[in-house]
Short mmCIF file of C-alpha atoms and ligand atoms in Angstrom, two decimals:
data_model
loop_
_atom_site.label_atom_id
_atom_site.label_comp_id
_atom_site.label_asym_id
_atom_site.label_seq_id
_atom_site.Cartn_x
_atom_site.Cartn_y
_atom_site.Cartn_z
CA MET K 248 93.98 117.72 116.76
CA VAL K 249 95.31 117.05 113.25
CA PRO K 250 97.94 119.62 112.18
CA ALA K 251 96.62 121.81 109.35
CA ASP K 252 99.26 120.68 106.88
CA LEU K 253 98.24 117.06 107.37
CA ILE K 254 94.62 117.62 106.43
CA ARG K 255 93.94 115.79 103.23
CA ARG K 256 93.71 117.74 99.99
CA PRO K 257 90.76 116.85 97.78
CA GLY K 258 91.41 115.43 94.31
CA PRO K 259 91.52 112.14 92.46
CA ASP K 260 95.29 111.94 92.63
CA ARG K 261 95.87 109.71 95.63
CA LEU K 262 96.05 106.06 94.73
CA GLY K 263 96.16 103.18 97.12
CA LEU K 264 98.18 100.22 95.88
CA THR K 265 97.84 96.83 97.42
CA GLY K 266 98.08 93.13 96.70
CA GLY K 267 99.04 89.93 98.44
CA ILE K 268 102.65 88.95 98.88
CA GLY K 269 104.17 88.00 95.51
CA SER K 270 101.31 89.55 93.53
CA GLY K 271 103.67 92.04 91.90
CA LYS K 272 102.61 95.06 93.96
CA SER K 273 106.16 96.45 94.30
CA THR K 274 106.80 95.92 90.60
CA VAL K 275 103.66 97.88 89.74
CA GLY K 276 104.67 100.56 92.27
CA SER K 277 107.99 101.07 90.45
CA MET K 278 106.16 101.29 87.14
CA LEU K 279 103.86 104.00 88.54
CA VAL K 280 106.93 105.90 89.76
CA ALA K 281 108.42 105.67 86.25
CA LEU K 282 105.22 107.35 85.02
CA GLY K 283 105.73 110.25 87.44
CA ALA K 284 104.00 109.18 90.65
CA THR K 285 105.50 109.65 94.10
CA LEU K 286 105.51 106.41 96.04
CA VAL K 287 104.83 106.50 99.75
CA ASP K 288 106.05 103.13 100.99
CA THR K 289 104.56 102.32 104.39
CA ASP K 290 106.84 99.30 104.92
CA ALA K 291 109.89 101.52 104.42
CA ILE K 292 108.42 104.07 106.85
CA ALA K 293 107.86 101.32 109.44
CA ARG K 294 111.45 100.11 109.02
CA ALA K 295 112.80 103.65 109.45
CA LEU K 296 110.68 104.25 112.56
CA THR K 297 112.05 101.08 114.15
CA GLY K 298 115.57 101.29 112.71
CA PRO K 299 118.64 102.62 114.56
CA SER K 300 117.48 105.66 116.58
CA GLY K 301 114.11 105.47 114.82
CA ARG K 302 111.44 107.79 116.18
CA ALA K 303 109.29 104.92 117.47
CA MET K 304 112.07 103.30 119.46
CA ASP K 305 111.60 105.22 122.74
CA ALA K 306 107.94 104.27 122.85
CA VAL K 307 108.70 100.65 121.85
CA ALA K 308 111.34 100.34 124.59
CA GLU K 309 108.95 101.82 127.13
CA ALA K 310 106.18 99.40 126.17
CA PHE K 311 108.21 96.22 125.74
CA GLY K 312 111.45 96.79 127.65
CA HIS K 313 114.96 97.63 126.54
CA GLY K 314 115.63 93.94 125.82
CA LEU K 315 113.92 94.49 122.49
CA VAL K 316 116.36 97.18 121.44
CA GLY K 317 119.46 95.84 119.71
CA ALA K 318 123.00 97.15 120.24
CA ASP K 319 122.55 99.39 117.20
CA GLY K 320 119.43 101.03 118.70
CA ALA K 321 117.09 99.30 116.26
CA LEU K 322 114.16 97.03 117.06
CA ASP K 323 115.27 93.41 117.48
CA ARG K 324 112.83 92.08 114.89
CA ALA K 325 113.45 88.39 115.52
CA ARG K 326 112.75 88.85 119.24
CA MET K 327 109.69 90.99 118.52
CA ARG K 328 108.33 88.32 116.15
CA GLU K 329 108.67 85.71 118.91
CA ILE K 330 106.80 87.89 121.39
CA VAL K 331 104.04 88.76 118.94
CA PHE K 332 103.71 85.11 117.94
CA SER K 333 103.09 83.97 121.52
CA ASP K 334 101.05 87.00 122.63
CA PRO K 335 98.49 88.52 120.22
CA SER K 336 97.93 91.47 122.56
CA ALA K 337 101.60 92.43 122.06
CA LYS K 338 100.94 92.76 118.34
CA ARG K 339 98.06 95.13 119.04
CA ARG K 340 100.20 97.18 121.43
CA LEU K 341 103.01 97.42 118.88
CA GLU K 342 100.54 98.43 116.17
CA ALA K 343 99.00 101.03 118.49
CA ILE K 344 102.45 102.65 118.69
CA LEU K 345 103.45 102.28 115.05
CA HIS K 346 100.28 102.76 113.01
CA PRO K 347 99.57 106.39 113.98
CA MET K 348 103.24 107.28 113.40
CA ILE K 349 103.25 105.54 110.01
CA GLY K 350 100.02 107.33 109.07
CA LEU K 351 101.38 110.77 109.99
CA GLU K 352 104.69 110.24 108.20
CA ALA K 353 102.91 108.89 105.11
CA MET K 354 100.66 111.94 104.97
CA ARG K 355 103.64 114.25 105.49
CA GLN K 356 105.41 112.67 102.51
CA ALA K 357 102.22 112.81 100.44
CA ASN K 358 101.67 116.48 101.18
CA GLU K 359 105.23 117.29 100.09
CA ALA K 360 104.70 115.59 96.75
CA ALA K 361 103.31 117.25 93.65
CA GLY K 362 101.03 115.26 91.37
CA VAL K 363 99.95 111.67 91.80
CA VAL K 364 100.79 109.98 95.09
CA VAL K 365 100.74 106.20 95.42
CA PHE K 366 100.34 104.78 98.91
CA ASP K 367 101.90 101.33 98.97
CA VAL K 368 100.09 99.66 101.87
CA PRO K 369 100.18 95.87 102.16
CA LEU K 370 97.27 95.89 104.65
CA MET K 371 95.17 98.45 102.79
CA THR K 372 92.02 96.34 102.75
CA GLU K 373 92.36 95.59 106.46
CA SER K 374 92.30 99.28 107.40
CA SER K 375 89.45 101.69 106.76
CA HIS K 376 91.77 104.59 107.69
CA TRP K 377 93.92 103.87 104.68
CA ARG K 378 91.05 103.37 102.33
CA GLU K 379 89.69 106.79 103.33
CA ARG K 380 93.00 108.47 102.50
CA CYS K 381 92.94 107.15 98.95
CA ASP K 382 90.79 108.39 96.12
CA ARG K 383 91.18 105.18 94.16
CA LEU K 384 92.41 101.73 94.99
CA VAL K 385 94.50 99.62 92.63
CA VAL K 386 94.77 95.94 93.45
CA VAL K 387 97.40 93.69 91.91
CA ASP K 388 96.04 90.18 91.76
CA CYS K 389 97.15 86.73 90.67
CA PRO K 390 96.31 83.12 91.56
CA THR K 391 97.67 81.92 94.89
CA ASP K 392 99.88 79.31 93.21
CA THR K 393 101.58 82.09 91.24
CA GLN K 394 102.16 84.06 94.45
CA VAL K 395 103.71 80.97 96.06
CA ARG K 396 105.99 80.31 93.09
CA ARG K 397 107.22 83.92 92.94
CA VAL K 398 107.86 84.26 96.66
CA MET K 399 109.69 80.92 96.83
CA ALA K 400 111.90 81.99 93.93
CA ARG K 401 112.55 85.41 95.46
CA SER K 402 113.10 84.54 99.10
CA GLY K 403 114.01 80.86 99.26
CA TRP K 404 111.19 80.22 101.77
CA ASP K 405 109.54 76.83 101.61
CA GLU K 406 105.99 76.41 100.35
CA THR K 407 104.45 75.99 103.83
CA GLN K 408 105.97 79.26 105.01
CA VAL K 409 104.69 81.17 101.99
CA ARG K 410 101.19 79.68 102.26
CA SER K 411 100.98 80.54 105.96
CA VAL K 412 101.83 84.19 105.22
CA ILE K 413 99.22 84.27 102.46
CA ALA K 414 96.64 82.73 104.84
CA GLN K 415 97.20 85.63 107.28
CA GLN K 416 96.54 88.24 104.60
CA ALA K 417 93.20 89.44 103.23
CA THR K 418 91.63 87.10 100.70
CA ARG K 419 91.84 87.87 96.99
CA GLU K 420 88.06 88.24 96.89
CA ARG K 421 88.08 90.84 99.66
CA ARG K 422 90.79 92.89 97.95
CA ARG K 423 89.13 92.74 94.56
CA ALA K 424 85.76 93.73 96.02
CA MET K 425 87.27 97.01 97.26
CA ALA K 426 89.26 97.81 94.13
CA ASP K 427 88.61 100.58 91.63
CA ALA K 428 90.97 98.77 89.25
CA VAL K 429 92.39 95.26 89.31
CA ILE K 430 95.63 94.46 87.50
CA HIS K 431 95.67 90.74 86.70
CA ASN K 432 99.35 89.95 86.91
CA ASP K 433 99.40 86.37 85.75
CA GLY K 434 100.79 84.95 82.55
CA LEU K 435 102.07 88.43 81.64
CA SER K 436 105.62 89.38 80.77
CA ILE K 437 107.04 92.40 82.59
CA ASP K 438 106.52 94.44 79.41
CA GLU K 439 102.88 93.34 79.18
CA LEU K 440 102.40 94.25 82.83
CA ARG K 441 103.92 97.68 82.17
CA LEU K 442 101.51 98.19 79.30
CA GLN K 443 98.57 97.52 81.62
CA VAL K 444 99.91 100.01 84.16
CA GLU K 445 100.42 102.60 81.42
CA ARG K 446 96.87 102.08 80.16
CA LEU K 447 95.44 102.56 83.62
CA TRP K 448 97.54 105.70 84.09
CA ALA K 449 96.41 107.12 80.76
CA HIS K 450 92.80 106.32 81.60
CA TRP K 451 92.92 108.13 84.95
CA PHE K 452 95.56 110.79 84.43
CA GLY K 453 95.79 111.23 80.67
CA HIS K 454 95.00 114.58 79.04
CA ASP K 455 91.30 113.91 78.86
CA SER K 456 90.94 113.01 82.51
CA ALA K 457 89.54 115.34 85.13
CA LEU K 458 92.92 115.77 86.84
P1 ADP A 294 105.04 91.94 95.91
O1 ADP A 294 105.53 93.35 96.11
O2 ADP A 294 103.58 91.88 95.60
O3 ADP A 294 105.44 90.97 96.99
P2 ADP A 294 106.92 91.85 93.69
O4 ADP A 294 106.54 93.02 92.85
O5 ADP A 294 108.14 91.98 94.55
O6 ADP A 294 105.68 91.36 94.57
O7 ADP A 294 107.02 90.59 92.73
C1 ADP A 294 107.40 89.31 93.23
C2 ADP A 294 108.42 88.70 92.30
O8 ADP A 294 107.78 88.33 91.07
C3 ADP A 294 109.53 89.66 91.92
O9 ADP A 294 110.74 88.93 91.84
C4 ADP A 294 109.08 90.18 90.56
O10 ADP A 294 110.19 90.55 89.76
C5 ADP A 294 108.37 88.98 89.97
N1 ADP A 294 107.31 89.35 89.04
C6 ADP A 294 106.19 90.07 89.33
N2 ADP A 294 105.40 90.18 88.24
C7 ADP A 294 106.02 89.55 87.23
C8 ADP A 294 105.72 89.32 85.84
N3 ADP A 294 104.59 89.76 85.26
N4 ADP A 294 106.62 88.63 85.12
C9 ADP A 294 107.75 88.15 85.68
N5 ADP A 294 108.09 88.32 86.99
C10 ADP A 294 107.25 89.00 87.75
#
């Protein structure tokens, strides 16, 4: 049974934020926070759950063995990646442990927040659960070549690596088809991007909105 305090409140104030790697999703997330939103970052929650003495670590060790737990008590990510790479069922088992815990923690954080909550979920369009938790979905979009350029500059990965990550993610078309608003983050300066985010915020949460 779902605990009473985790039952979703009604209201148009829960935004989903998603976008492919390098689209500018995190940048837009920070801009929404500057406007007063509370960001619920599911990647950060996943890292905390699998970090030193993270709450998922007992279940992970039970499912995959203690060899996957590093000396610091955190998940050995490099080892886990190898296992998941060679055994797709391991990925599903890991997700079966982590996803419900991430969902509960995200909703706990959201329910503690006042005002607009932004769920930053890279795999938003891959999960109907997430879509249902959000009143509106904002997609940050740009051409694939722009994603590749940004990620190479940020991480030092080579082009093949970046393109293979992009190929594993939802397509741009799929994301855009689910969006209530698309922010086209290409050929824009950071200030121009901020202006777009501010316009969207004013449109949805300005004085004349229903909120
Ligand atoms: P994501 O979270 O989608 O992977 P980020 O928000 O981290 O993407 O953006 C990727 C990189 O591109 C970052 O270094 C960010 O500063 C840069 N970036 C994003 N949008 C712009 C923009 N409009 N102008 C200049 N740099 C940008």
